[in-house]
Coordinates of N, CA and C in Angstrom, one line a residue:
X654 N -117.3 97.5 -87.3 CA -116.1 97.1 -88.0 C -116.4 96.0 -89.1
X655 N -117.3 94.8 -88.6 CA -117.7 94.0 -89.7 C -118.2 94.2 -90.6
X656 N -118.8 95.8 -90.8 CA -120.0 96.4 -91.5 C -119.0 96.5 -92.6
X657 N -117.9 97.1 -92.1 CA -116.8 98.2 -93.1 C -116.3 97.0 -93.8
X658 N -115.8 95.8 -93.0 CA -115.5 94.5 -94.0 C -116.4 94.4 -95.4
X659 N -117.6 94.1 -94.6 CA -118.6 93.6 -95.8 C -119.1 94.6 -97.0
X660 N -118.8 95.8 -96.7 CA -119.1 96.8 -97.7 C -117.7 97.2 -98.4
X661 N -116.9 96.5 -98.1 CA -115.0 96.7 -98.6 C -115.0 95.3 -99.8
X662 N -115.6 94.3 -99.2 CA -115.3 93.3 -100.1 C -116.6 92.7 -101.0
X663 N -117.5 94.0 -100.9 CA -118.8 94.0 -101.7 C -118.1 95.4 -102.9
X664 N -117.6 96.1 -102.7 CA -117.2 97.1 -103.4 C -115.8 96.3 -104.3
X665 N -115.3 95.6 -103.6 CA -114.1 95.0 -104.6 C -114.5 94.0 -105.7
X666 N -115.8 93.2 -105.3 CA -116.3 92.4 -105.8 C -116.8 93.2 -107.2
X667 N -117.7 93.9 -107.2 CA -118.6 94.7 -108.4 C -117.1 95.2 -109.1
X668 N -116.2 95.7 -108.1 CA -114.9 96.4 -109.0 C -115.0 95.3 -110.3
X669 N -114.5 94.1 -109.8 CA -114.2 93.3 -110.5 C -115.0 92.5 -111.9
X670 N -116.7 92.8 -111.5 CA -117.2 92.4 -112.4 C -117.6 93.4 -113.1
X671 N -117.5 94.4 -113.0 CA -117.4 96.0 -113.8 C -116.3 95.9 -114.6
X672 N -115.1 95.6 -114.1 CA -114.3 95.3 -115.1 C -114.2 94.9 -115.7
X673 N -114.5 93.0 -115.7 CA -114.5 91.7 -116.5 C -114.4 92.2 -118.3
X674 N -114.0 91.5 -118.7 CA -113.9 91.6 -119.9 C -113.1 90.6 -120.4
X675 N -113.4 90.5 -122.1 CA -112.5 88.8 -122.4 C -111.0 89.7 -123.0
X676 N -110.1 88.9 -123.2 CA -108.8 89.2 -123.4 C -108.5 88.7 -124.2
X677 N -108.7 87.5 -125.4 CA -108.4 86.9 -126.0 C -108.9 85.4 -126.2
X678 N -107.7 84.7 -127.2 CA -108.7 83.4 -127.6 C -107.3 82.9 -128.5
X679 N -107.5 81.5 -128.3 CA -105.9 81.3 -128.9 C -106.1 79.2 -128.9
X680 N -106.1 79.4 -129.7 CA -105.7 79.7 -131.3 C -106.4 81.0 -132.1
X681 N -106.4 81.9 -132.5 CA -107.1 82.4 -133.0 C -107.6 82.6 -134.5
X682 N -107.1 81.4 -134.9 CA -107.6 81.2 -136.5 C -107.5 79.9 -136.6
X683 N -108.2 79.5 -137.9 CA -108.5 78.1 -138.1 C -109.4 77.5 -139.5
X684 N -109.5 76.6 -140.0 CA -109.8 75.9 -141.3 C -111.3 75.1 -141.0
X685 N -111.8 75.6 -142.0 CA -113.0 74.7 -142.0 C -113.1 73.0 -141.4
X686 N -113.5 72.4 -140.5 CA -113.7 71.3 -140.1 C -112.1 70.5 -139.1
X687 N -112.1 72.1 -138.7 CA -110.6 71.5 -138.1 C -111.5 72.0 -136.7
X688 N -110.9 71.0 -135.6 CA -111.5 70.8 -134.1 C -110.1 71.3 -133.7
X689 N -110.5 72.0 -132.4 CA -109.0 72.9 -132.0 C -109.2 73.4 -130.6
X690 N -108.1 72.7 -129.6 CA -108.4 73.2 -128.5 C -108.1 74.5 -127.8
X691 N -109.4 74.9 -127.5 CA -109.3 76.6 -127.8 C -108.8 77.2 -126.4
X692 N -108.4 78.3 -126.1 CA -108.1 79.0 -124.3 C -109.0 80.1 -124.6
X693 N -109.7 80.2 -124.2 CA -110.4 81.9 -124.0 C -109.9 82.4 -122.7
X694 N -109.6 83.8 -122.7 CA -108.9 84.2 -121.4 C -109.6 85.6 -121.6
X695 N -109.8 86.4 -120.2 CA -110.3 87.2 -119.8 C -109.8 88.0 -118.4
X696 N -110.2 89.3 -117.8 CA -109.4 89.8 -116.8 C -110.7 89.4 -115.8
X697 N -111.0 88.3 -115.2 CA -111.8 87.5 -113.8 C -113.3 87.7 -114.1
X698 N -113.4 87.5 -115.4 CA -114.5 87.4 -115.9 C -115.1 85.5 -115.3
X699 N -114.3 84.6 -115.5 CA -115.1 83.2 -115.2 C -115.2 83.1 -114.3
X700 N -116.3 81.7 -113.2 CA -116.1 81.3 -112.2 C -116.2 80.1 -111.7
X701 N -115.5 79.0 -111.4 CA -115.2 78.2 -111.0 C -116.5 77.4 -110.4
X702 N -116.9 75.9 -110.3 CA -117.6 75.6 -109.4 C -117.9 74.0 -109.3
X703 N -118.5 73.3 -109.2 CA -119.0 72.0 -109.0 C -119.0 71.5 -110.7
X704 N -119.9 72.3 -111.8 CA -119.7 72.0 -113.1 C -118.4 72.9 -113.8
X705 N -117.9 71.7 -115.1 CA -116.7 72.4 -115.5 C -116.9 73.7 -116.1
X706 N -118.4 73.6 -116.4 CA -118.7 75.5 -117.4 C -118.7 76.3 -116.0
X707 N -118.8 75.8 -115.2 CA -118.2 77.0 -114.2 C -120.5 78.2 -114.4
X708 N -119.8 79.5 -114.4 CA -120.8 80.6 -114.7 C -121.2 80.9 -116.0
X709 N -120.7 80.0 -117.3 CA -120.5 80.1 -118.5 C -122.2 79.9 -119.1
X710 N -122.5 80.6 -119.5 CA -124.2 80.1 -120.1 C -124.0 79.6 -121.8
X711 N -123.3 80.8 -122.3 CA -122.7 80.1 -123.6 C -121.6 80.6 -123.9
X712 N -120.9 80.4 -125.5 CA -119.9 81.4 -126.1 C -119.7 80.9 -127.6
X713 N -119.8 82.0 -128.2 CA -120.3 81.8 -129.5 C -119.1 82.8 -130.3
X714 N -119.0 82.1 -131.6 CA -118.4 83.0 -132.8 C -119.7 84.0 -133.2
X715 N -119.0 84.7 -133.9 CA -120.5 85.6 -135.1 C -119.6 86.4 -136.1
X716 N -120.2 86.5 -137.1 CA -119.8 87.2 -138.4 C -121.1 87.6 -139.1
X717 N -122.0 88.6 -138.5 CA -123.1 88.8 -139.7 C -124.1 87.4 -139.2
X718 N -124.6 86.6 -140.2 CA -125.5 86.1 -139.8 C -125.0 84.7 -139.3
X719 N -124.0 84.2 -140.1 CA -122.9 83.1 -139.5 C -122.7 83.4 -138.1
X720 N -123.2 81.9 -137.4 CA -122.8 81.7 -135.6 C -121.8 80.4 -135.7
X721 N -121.4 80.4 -134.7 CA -120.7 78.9 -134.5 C -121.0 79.0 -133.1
X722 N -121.7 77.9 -132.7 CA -122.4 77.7 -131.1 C -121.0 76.7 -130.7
X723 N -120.2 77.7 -129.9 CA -118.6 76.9 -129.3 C -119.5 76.1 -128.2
X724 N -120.5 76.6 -127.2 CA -120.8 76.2 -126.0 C -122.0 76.1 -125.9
X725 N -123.2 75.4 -125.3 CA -124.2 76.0 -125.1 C -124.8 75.5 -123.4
X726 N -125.1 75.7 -122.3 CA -125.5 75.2 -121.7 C -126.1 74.2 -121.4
X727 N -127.1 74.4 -122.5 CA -128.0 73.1 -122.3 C -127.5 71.9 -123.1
X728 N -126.3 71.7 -123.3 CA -125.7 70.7 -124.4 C -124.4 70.3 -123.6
X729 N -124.5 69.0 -122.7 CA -123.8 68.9 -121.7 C -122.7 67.7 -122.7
X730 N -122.7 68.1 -124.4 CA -121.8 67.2 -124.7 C -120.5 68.2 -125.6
X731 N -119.8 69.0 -124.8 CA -119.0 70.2 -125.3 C -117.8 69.6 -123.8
X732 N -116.5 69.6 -124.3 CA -115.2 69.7 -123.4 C -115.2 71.1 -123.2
X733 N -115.5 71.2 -121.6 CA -115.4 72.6 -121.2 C -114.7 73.0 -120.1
X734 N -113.9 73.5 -119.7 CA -113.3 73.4 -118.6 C -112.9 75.1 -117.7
X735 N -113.5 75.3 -116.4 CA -113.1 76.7 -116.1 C -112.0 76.4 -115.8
X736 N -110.4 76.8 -115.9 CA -109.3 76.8 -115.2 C -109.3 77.5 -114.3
X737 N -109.7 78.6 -114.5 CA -109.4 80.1 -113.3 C -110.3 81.1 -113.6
X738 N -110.7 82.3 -112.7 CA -110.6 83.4 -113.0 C -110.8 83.8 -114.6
X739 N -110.0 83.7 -114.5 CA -109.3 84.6 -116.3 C -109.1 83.2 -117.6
X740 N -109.5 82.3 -117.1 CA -109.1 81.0 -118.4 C -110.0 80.1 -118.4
X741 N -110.3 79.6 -119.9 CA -111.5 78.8 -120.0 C -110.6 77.8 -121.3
X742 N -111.0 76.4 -121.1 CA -110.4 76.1 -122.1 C -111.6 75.3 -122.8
X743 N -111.7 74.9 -124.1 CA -112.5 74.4 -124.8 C -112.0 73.9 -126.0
X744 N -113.0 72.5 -126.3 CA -112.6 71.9 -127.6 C -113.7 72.5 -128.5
X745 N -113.6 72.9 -130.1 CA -114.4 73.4 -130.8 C -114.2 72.9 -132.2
X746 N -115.1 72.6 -132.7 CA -114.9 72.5 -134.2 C -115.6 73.4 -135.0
X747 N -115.1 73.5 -136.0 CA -115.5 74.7 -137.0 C -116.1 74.0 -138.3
X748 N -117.4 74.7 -137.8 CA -118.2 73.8 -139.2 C -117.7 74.5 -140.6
X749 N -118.2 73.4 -141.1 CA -118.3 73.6 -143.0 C -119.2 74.7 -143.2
X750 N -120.7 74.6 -142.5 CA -121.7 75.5 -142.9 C -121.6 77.1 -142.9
X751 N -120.4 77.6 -142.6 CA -120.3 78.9 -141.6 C -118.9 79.9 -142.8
X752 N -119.0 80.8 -143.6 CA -118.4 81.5 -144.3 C -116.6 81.7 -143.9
X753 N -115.8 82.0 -144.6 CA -114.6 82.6 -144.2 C -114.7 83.8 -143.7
X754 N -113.8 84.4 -142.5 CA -113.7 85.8 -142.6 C -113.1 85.5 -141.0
X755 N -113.3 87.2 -140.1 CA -113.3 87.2 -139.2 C -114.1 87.6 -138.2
X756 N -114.2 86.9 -136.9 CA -115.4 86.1 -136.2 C -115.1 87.4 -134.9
X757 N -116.4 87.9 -134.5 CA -116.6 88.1 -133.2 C -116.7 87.3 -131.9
X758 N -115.6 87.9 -130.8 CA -115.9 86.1 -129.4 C -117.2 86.9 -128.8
X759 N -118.0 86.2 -128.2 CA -119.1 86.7 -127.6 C -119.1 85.8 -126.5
X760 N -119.3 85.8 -125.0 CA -119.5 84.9 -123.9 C -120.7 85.7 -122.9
X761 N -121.9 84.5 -123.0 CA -122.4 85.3 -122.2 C -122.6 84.1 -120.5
X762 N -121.8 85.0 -119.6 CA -121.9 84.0 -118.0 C -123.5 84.5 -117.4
X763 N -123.2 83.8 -116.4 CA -124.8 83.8 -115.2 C -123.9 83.5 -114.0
X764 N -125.1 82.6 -113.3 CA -125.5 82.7 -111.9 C -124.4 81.4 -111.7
X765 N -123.6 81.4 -110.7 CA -122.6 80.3 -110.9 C -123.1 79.1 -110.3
X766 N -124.5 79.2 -110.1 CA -125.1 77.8 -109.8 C -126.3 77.8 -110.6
X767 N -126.4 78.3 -111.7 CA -127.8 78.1 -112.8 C -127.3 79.4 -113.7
X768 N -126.0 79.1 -114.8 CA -125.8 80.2 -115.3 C -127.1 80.7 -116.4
X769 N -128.5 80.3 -116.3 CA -129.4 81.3 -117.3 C -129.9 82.0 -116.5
X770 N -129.3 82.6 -115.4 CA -130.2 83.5 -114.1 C -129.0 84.5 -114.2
X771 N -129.4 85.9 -113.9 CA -128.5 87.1 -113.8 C -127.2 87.0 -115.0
X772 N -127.2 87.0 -116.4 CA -126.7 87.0 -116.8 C -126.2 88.4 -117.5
X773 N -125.1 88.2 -118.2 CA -124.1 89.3 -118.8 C -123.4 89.0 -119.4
X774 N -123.4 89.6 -120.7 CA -122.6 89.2 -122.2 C -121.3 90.2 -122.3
X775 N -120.5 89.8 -122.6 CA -119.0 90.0 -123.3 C -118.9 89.4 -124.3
X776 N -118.0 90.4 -125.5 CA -117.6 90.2 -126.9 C -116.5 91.4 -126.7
X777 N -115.4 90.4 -127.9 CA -113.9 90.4 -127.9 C -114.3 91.1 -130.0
X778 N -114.5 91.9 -130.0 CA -114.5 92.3 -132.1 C -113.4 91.8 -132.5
X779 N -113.2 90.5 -133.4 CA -112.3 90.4 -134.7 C -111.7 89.5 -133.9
X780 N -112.2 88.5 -133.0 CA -111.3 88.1 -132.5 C -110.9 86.6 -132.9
X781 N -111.5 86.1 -134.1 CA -110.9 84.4 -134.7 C -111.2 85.0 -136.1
X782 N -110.3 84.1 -137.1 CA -110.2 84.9 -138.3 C -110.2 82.7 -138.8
X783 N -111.9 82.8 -139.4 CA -111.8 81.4 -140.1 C -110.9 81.6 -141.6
X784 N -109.8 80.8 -141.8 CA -109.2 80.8 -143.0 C -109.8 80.2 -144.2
X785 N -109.8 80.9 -145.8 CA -110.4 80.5 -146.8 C -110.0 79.0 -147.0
X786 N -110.5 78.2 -147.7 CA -109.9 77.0 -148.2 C -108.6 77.1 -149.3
X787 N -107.5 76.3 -149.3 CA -107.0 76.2 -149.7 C -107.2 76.0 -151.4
X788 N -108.1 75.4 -151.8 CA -108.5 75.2 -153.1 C -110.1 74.6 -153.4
X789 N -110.1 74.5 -154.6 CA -111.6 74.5 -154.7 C -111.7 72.9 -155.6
X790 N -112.6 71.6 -156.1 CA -112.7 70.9 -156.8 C -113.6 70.9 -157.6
X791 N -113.3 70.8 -158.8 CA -114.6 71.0 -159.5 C -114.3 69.6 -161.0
X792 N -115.6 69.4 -161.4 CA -115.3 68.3 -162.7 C -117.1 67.8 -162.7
X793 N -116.5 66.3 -163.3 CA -117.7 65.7 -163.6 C -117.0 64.3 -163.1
X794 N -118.4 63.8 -162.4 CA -117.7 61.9 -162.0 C -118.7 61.6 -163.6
X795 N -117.5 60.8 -164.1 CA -118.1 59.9 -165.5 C -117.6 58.3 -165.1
X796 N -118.0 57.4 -166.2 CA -117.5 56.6 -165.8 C -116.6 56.3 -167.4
X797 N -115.2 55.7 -167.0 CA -113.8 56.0 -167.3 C -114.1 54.6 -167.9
X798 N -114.3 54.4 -169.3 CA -115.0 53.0 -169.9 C -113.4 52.5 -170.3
X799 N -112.3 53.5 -170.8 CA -111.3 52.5 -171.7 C -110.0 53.2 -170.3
X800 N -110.4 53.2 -169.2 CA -109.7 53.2 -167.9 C -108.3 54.4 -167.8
X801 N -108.7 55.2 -168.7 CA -107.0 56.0 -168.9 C -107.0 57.3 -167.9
X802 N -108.1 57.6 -166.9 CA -107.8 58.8 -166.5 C -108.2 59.8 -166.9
X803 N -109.1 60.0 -168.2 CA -109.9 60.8 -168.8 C -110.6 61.1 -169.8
X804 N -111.8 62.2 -169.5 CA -113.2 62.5 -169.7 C -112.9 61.9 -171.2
X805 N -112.7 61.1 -172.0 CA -113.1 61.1 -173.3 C -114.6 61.2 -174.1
X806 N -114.5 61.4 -174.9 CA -116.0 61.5 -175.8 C -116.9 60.1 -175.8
X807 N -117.8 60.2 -175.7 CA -118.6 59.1 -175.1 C -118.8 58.2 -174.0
X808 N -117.9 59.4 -172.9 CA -118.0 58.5 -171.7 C -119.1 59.1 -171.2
X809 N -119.9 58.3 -170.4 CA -121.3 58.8 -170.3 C -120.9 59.5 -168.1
X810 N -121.1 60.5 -168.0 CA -121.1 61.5 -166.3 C -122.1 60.9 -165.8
X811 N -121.6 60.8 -164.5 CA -122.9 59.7 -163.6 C -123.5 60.8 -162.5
X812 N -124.8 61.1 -162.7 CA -125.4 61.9 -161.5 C -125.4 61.4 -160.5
X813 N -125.3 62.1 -159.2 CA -125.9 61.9 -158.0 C -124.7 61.4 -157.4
X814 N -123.5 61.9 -157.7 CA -122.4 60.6 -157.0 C -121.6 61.7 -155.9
X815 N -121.1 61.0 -155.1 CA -120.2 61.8 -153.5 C -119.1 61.4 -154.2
X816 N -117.9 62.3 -154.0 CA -116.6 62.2 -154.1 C -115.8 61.9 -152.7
X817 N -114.9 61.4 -152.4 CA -114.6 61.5 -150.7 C -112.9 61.9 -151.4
X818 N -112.4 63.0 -150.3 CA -111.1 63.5 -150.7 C -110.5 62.8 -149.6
X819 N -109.1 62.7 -149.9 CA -108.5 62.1 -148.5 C -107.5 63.4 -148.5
X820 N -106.9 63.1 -147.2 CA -106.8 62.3 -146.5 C -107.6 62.6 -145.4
X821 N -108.3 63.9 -145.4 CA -109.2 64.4 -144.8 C -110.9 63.8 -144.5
X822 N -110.9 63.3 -145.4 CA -112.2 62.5 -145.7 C -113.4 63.6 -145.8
X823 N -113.0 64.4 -146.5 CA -114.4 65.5 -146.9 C -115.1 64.4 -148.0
X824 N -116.3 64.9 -148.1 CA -117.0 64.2 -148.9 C -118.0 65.3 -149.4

């Protein structure tokens, strides 16, 4: 009888990781250099344990050759949190370096006590859509000799200069 147990709840078990799969991601869009706390949810794909990445090895965007590394194991400085089963929450920021468009979720878990042992990848197609920038800046830093606000003739353009926009503070 204990046999039939153990081979009942070894058969429900694979059910479930045969199934696994991610379900989503939410927020699912977002602006260059905006940090955003993310839900990735899935049907009992994650698993819970002593560390907050839980079985998590990593989870990454992709578009072509653009990655955005959301997680990485060996980088114990990521807010990561397994909630459950089916929910992962994470803080992410979205670099500058990385194109507009839309992003592939990719997660790949492990061993829930050394996730780079027995591992298995899931990916969600089209599932974060980085938004274009709202506008673009373009000119010359000169320097403004009779102070009016503009480029007049003989004002001499200064190389090598950072602009800082607010209120964002891009630079």
């Amino acid at each position: 009888m204990k046999k039939r147990y153990t081979l009942a709840s070894l058969f429900v078990l694979l059910s479930l990781v045969v199934n696994a799969q991610l379900t989503g991601i939410t927020p699912n869009q977002g602006v260059h250099m905006q940090t955003l706390q993310t839900t990735i949810t899935s049907n009992g794909l994650f698993i819970q344990s002593s560390s907050p990445g839980g079985n998590i090895y990593d989870i990454k965007l992709t578009k072509g050759t653009d990655v955005i590394n959301v997680f990485e194991y060996w980088n114990w400085n990521t807010n990561i949190n397994v909630v459950d089963a089916n929910t992962v929450t994470i803080d992410m920021t979205i670099p500058y370096s990385v194109g507009a468009g839309v992003y592939d979720l990719g997660v790949t878990t492990g061993d829930v006590w050394d996730p780079s042992w027995n591992q298995s990848f899931y990916s969600l197609p089209g599932a974060f859509t980085i938004l274009p920038p709202d506008g673009y800046v373009t000119g010359t830093v000169y320097d403004d000799l009779n102070k009016n606000g503009v480029k007049d003739a003989g004002e001499p353009g200064i190389s090598g200069q950072s602009v800082k926009i607010l209120p964002l503070n891009y630079t």
